[in-house]
Amino acid sequence: MAPRVDALYYFLIAVTAFFTLLIAGLVISFAIKYRRRSKDEAGVPIHGSMWLEAAWTIIPLVIVLVIFGWSSSIFFSMARPPAHTLDVYVVGKQWMWKFQHPDGRMEVNELHVPVGVDVKLTMTSQDVIHDVYVPNFRLKADVLPGKYTHLWFKATKPGKYHLFCAEYCGTNHSGMVGWIIVQERAEYEQWLAGSVGQGTTMAQAGEKLFRDLACSSCHQADTIGRGPTLVGLYGNKVTLATGSTVMADEAYLRESITNPRAKVVAGFQPVMPSFQGLVSEEGLLQVLEYIKSLKATSSNATGVVPPSAPSSPAKK
Ligand code: CUA
């Protein structure tokens, strides 16, 4: 994204510099040219000019419309992650960055990614507002408690890139820094193989939480329990008791866990207790990964999640 952002930035600088010099130059030269030469000298009356009025209305309009169209197109590219990405979950806290890979690997203040692969970050905070900022990637977004925000990037050159927190978040805000480590494919595979994983994927850890918190006693895979089944839920529309429909995305699932009465599914009673404060942010993300893994069409409707192959992150 960086070359596109920079091109627009330089264009804005060029337009601004051109008009600054033009206006400053005209102010100075007119001040000299039309200065009062004698005490009784009176200026020529001005009656206006239609052409002049039209020109200085239409030319700036065209320029700002170009800027609008150009920046909108960049904004949409930034806001819409591609369909197939390597997903990484980010939890900000005072004062560190925690990264969780779907295969269960965790990192603190360091994120390893392969070069040339689209990476999507799903981010949240477990305390105050933080902000992920990777200047080299022209990447920046707030990380908010109680909400998921997203960023995506495709690193084109291997290397170590600074990661900063760009939202004042307390005493050690300035120390809330880290690195994005972009590696060649082979090197990345080596890192994957060498680093100590937990041995369980995020979805498997989520499934364990799902059982430990007794979610499974009401949300059953094959039969209708006291709560709706979660198989095939993610990414589909849900009809609520109010008659309206919502998309079962990360935000909806999160709300349904922390504040279950906000959106009650049609045909069910509002009997689910809130799990606010009972699950860590990492745990919530693991449960989300587990729910996402419950695909209606596949054979894992019983809740058994196949371990994802760590050697092919791009396929995720
Ligand atoms: Cu986190 Cu500043």
PDB file of N, CA, C and O and ligand atoms in Angstrom, residues 92-97 127-131 164-170 172-174 176, ligand 1:
ATOM      1  N   GLY A  92      -3.852  -5.898  22.456  1.00  0.00           N
ATOM      2  CA  GLY A  92      -3.006  -4.873  23.053  1.00  0.00           C
ATOM      3  C   GLY A  92      -3.319  -4.780  24.534  1.00  0.00           C
ATOM      4  O   GLY A  92      -4.460  -4.953  24.940  1.00  0.00           O
ATOM      5  N   LYS A  93      -2.294  -4.584  25.344  1.00  0.00           N
ATOM      6  CA  LYS A  93      -2.529  -4.360  26.769  1.00  0.00           C
ATOM      7  C   LYS A  93      -1.421  -3.463  27.288  1.00  0.00           C
ATOM      8  O   LYS A  93      -0.377  -3.335  26.670  1.00  0.00           O
ATOM      9  N   GLN A  94      -1.649  -2.835  28.425  1.00  0.00           N
ATOM     10  CA  GLN A  94      -0.607  -2.007  29.021  1.00  0.00           C
ATOM     11  C   GLN A  94       0.527  -2.908  29.507  1.00  0.00           C
ATOM     12  O   GLN A  94       0.326  -3.658  30.460  1.00  0.00           O
ATOM     13  N   TRP A  95       1.758  -2.945  28.899  1.00  0.00           N
ATOM     14  CA  TRP A  95       2.100  -2.224  27.705  1.00  0.00           C
ATOM     15  C   TRP A  95       2.810  -3.184  26.797  1.00  0.00           C
ATOM     16  O   TRP A  95       4.039  -3.220  26.775  1.00  0.00           O
ATOM     17  N   MET A  96       2.092  -3.972  26.119  1.00  0.00           N
ATOM     18  CA  MET A  96       2.703  -4.932  25.188  1.00  0.00           C
ATOM     19  C   MET A  96       1.699  -5.342  24.105  1.00  0.00           C
ATOM     20  O   MET A  96       0.498  -5.110  24.216  1.00  0.00           O
ATOM     21  N   TRP A  97       2.277  -5.903  23.049  1.00  0.00           N
ATOM     22  CA  TRP A  97       1.459  -6.443  21.959  1.00  0.00           C
ATOM     23  C   TRP A  97       1.521  -7.963  22.003  1.00  0.00           C
ATOM     24  O   TRP A  97       2.593  -8.533  22.019  1.00  0.00           O
ATOM     25  N   ASP A 127      -7.502  -3.560  27.857  1.00  0.00           N
ATOM     26  CA  ASP A 127      -7.686  -2.487  28.835  1.00  0.00           C
ATOM     27  C   ASP A 127      -8.097  -1.175  28.162  1.00  0.00           C
ATOM     28  O   ASP A 127      -9.279  -0.946  27.940  1.00  0.00           O
ATOM     29  N   VAL A 128      -7.128  -0.341  27.810  1.00  0.00           N
ATOM     30  CA  VAL A 128      -7.466   0.984  27.269  1.00  0.00           C
ATOM     31  C   VAL A 128      -7.264   1.008  25.754  1.00  0.00           C
ATOM     32  O   VAL A 128      -6.934  -0.015  25.157  1.00  0.00           O
ATOM     33  N   ILE A 129      -7.453   2.157  25.143  1.00  0.00           N
ATOM     34  CA  ILE A 129      -7.272   2.276  23.702  1.00  0.00           C
ATOM     35  C   ILE A 129      -5.779   2.306  23.365  1.00  0.00           C
ATOM     36  O   ILE A 129      -5.018   3.068  23.952  1.00  0.00           O
ATOM     37  N   HIS A 130      -5.379   1.428  22.458  1.00  0.00           N
ATOM     38  CA  HIS A 130      -4.033   1.462  21.902  1.00  0.00           C
ATOM     39  C   HIS A 130      -4.169   1.701  20.398  1.00  0.00           C
ATOM     40  O   HIS A 130      -5.282   1.837  19.893  1.00  0.00           O
ATOM     41  N   ASP A 131      -3.046   1.722  19.705  1.00  0.00           N
ATOM     42  CA  ASP A 131      -3.110   1.960  18.263  1.00  0.00           C
ATOM     43  C   ASP A 131      -1.910   1.312  17.588  1.00  0.00           C
ATOM     44  O   ASP A 131      -0.765   1.627  17.908  1.00  0.00           O
ATOM     45  N   PHE A 164       4.790   0.454  16.488  1.00  0.00           N
ATOM     46  CA  PHE A 164       4.624   1.382  17.605  1.00  0.00           C
ATOM     47  C   PHE A 164       3.191   1.357  18.099  1.00  0.00           C
ATOM     48  O   PHE A 164       2.279   0.954  17.375  1.00  0.00           O
ATOM     49  N   CYS A 165       3.009   1.848  19.346  1.00  0.00           N
ATOM     50  CA  CYS A 165       1.663   2.174  19.803  1.00  0.00           C
ATOM     51  C   CYS A 165       1.500   3.663  19.553  1.00  0.00           C
ATOM     52  O   CYS A 165       2.336   4.461  19.955  1.00  0.00           O
ATOM     53  N   ALA A 166       0.428   4.042  18.853  1.00  0.00           N
ATOM     54  CA  ALA A 166       0.255   5.437  18.469  1.00  0.00           C
ATOM     55  C   ALA A 166      -0.920   6.085  19.196  1.00  0.00           C
ATOM     56  O   ALA A 166      -1.551   7.000  18.678  1.00  0.00           O
ATOM     57  N   GLU A 167      -1.250   5.566  20.362  1.00  0.00           N
ATOM     58  CA  GLU A 167      -2.310   6.197  21.155  1.00  0.00           C
ATOM     59  C   GLU A 167      -1.814   6.241  22.587  1.00  0.00           C
ATOM     60  O   GLU A 167      -1.459   5.186  23.139  1.00  0.00           O
ATOM     61  N   TYR A 168      -1.766   7.429  23.178  1.00  0.00           N
ATOM     62  CA  TYR A 168      -1.229   7.544  24.528  1.00  0.00           C
ATOM     63  C   TYR A 168      -2.055   6.668  25.468  1.00  0.00           C
ATOM     64  O   TYR A 168      -3.253   6.858  25.624  1.00  0.00           O
ATOM     65  N   CYS A 169      -1.388   5.679  26.116  1.00  0.00           N
ATOM     66  CA  CYS A 169      -2.135   4.671  26.852  1.00  0.00           C
ATOM     67  C   CYS A 169      -1.618   4.479  28.269  1.00  0.00           C
ATOM     68  O   CYS A 169      -1.896   3.478  28.913  1.00  0.00           O
ATOM     69  N   GLY A 170      -0.830   5.449  28.772  1.00  0.00           N
ATOM     70  CA  GLY A 170      -0.352   5.339  30.151  1.00  0.00           C
ATOM     71  C   GLY A 170       1.147   5.504  30.240  1.00  0.00           C
ATOM     72  O   GLY A 170       1.819   5.795  29.244  1.00  0.00           O
ATOM     73  N   ASN A 172       3.919   3.740  30.361  1.00  0.00           N
ATOM     74  CA  ASN A 172       4.910   3.124  29.473  1.00  0.00           C
ATOM     75  C   ASN A 172       4.453   3.051  28.019  1.00  0.00           C
ATOM     76  O   ASN A 172       4.889   2.176  27.270  1.00  0.00           O
ATOM     77  N   HIS A 173       3.598   3.988  27.633  1.00  0.00           N
ATOM     78  CA  HIS A 173       3.133   4.052  26.237  1.00  0.00           C
ATOM     79  C   HIS A 173       4.317   4.059  25.268  1.00  0.00           C
ATOM     80  O   HIS A 173       4.328   3.346  24.275  1.00  0.00           O
ATOM     81  N   SER A 174       5.329   4.873  25.582  1.00  0.00           N
ATOM     82  CA  SER A 174       6.473   5.003  24.665  1.00  0.00           C
ATOM     83  C   SER A 174       7.269   3.700  24.562  1.00  0.00           C
ATOM     84  O   SER A 174       8.015   3.505  23.609  1.00  0.00           O
ATOM     85  N   MET A 176       5.812   0.768  24.392  1.00  0.00           N
ATOM     86  CA  MET A 176       4.938  -0.267  23.820  1.00  0.00           C
ATOM     87  C   MET A 176       5.276  -0.420  22.341  1.00  0.00           C
ATOM     88  O   MET A 176       4.520  -0.013  21.466  1.00  0.00           O
TER      89      MET A 176
HETATM   90 CU1  CUA B   1      -0.528   1.316  23.967  1.00  0.00          CU
HETATM   91 CU2  CUA B   1       0.138   3.612  23.737  1.00  0.00          CU
END
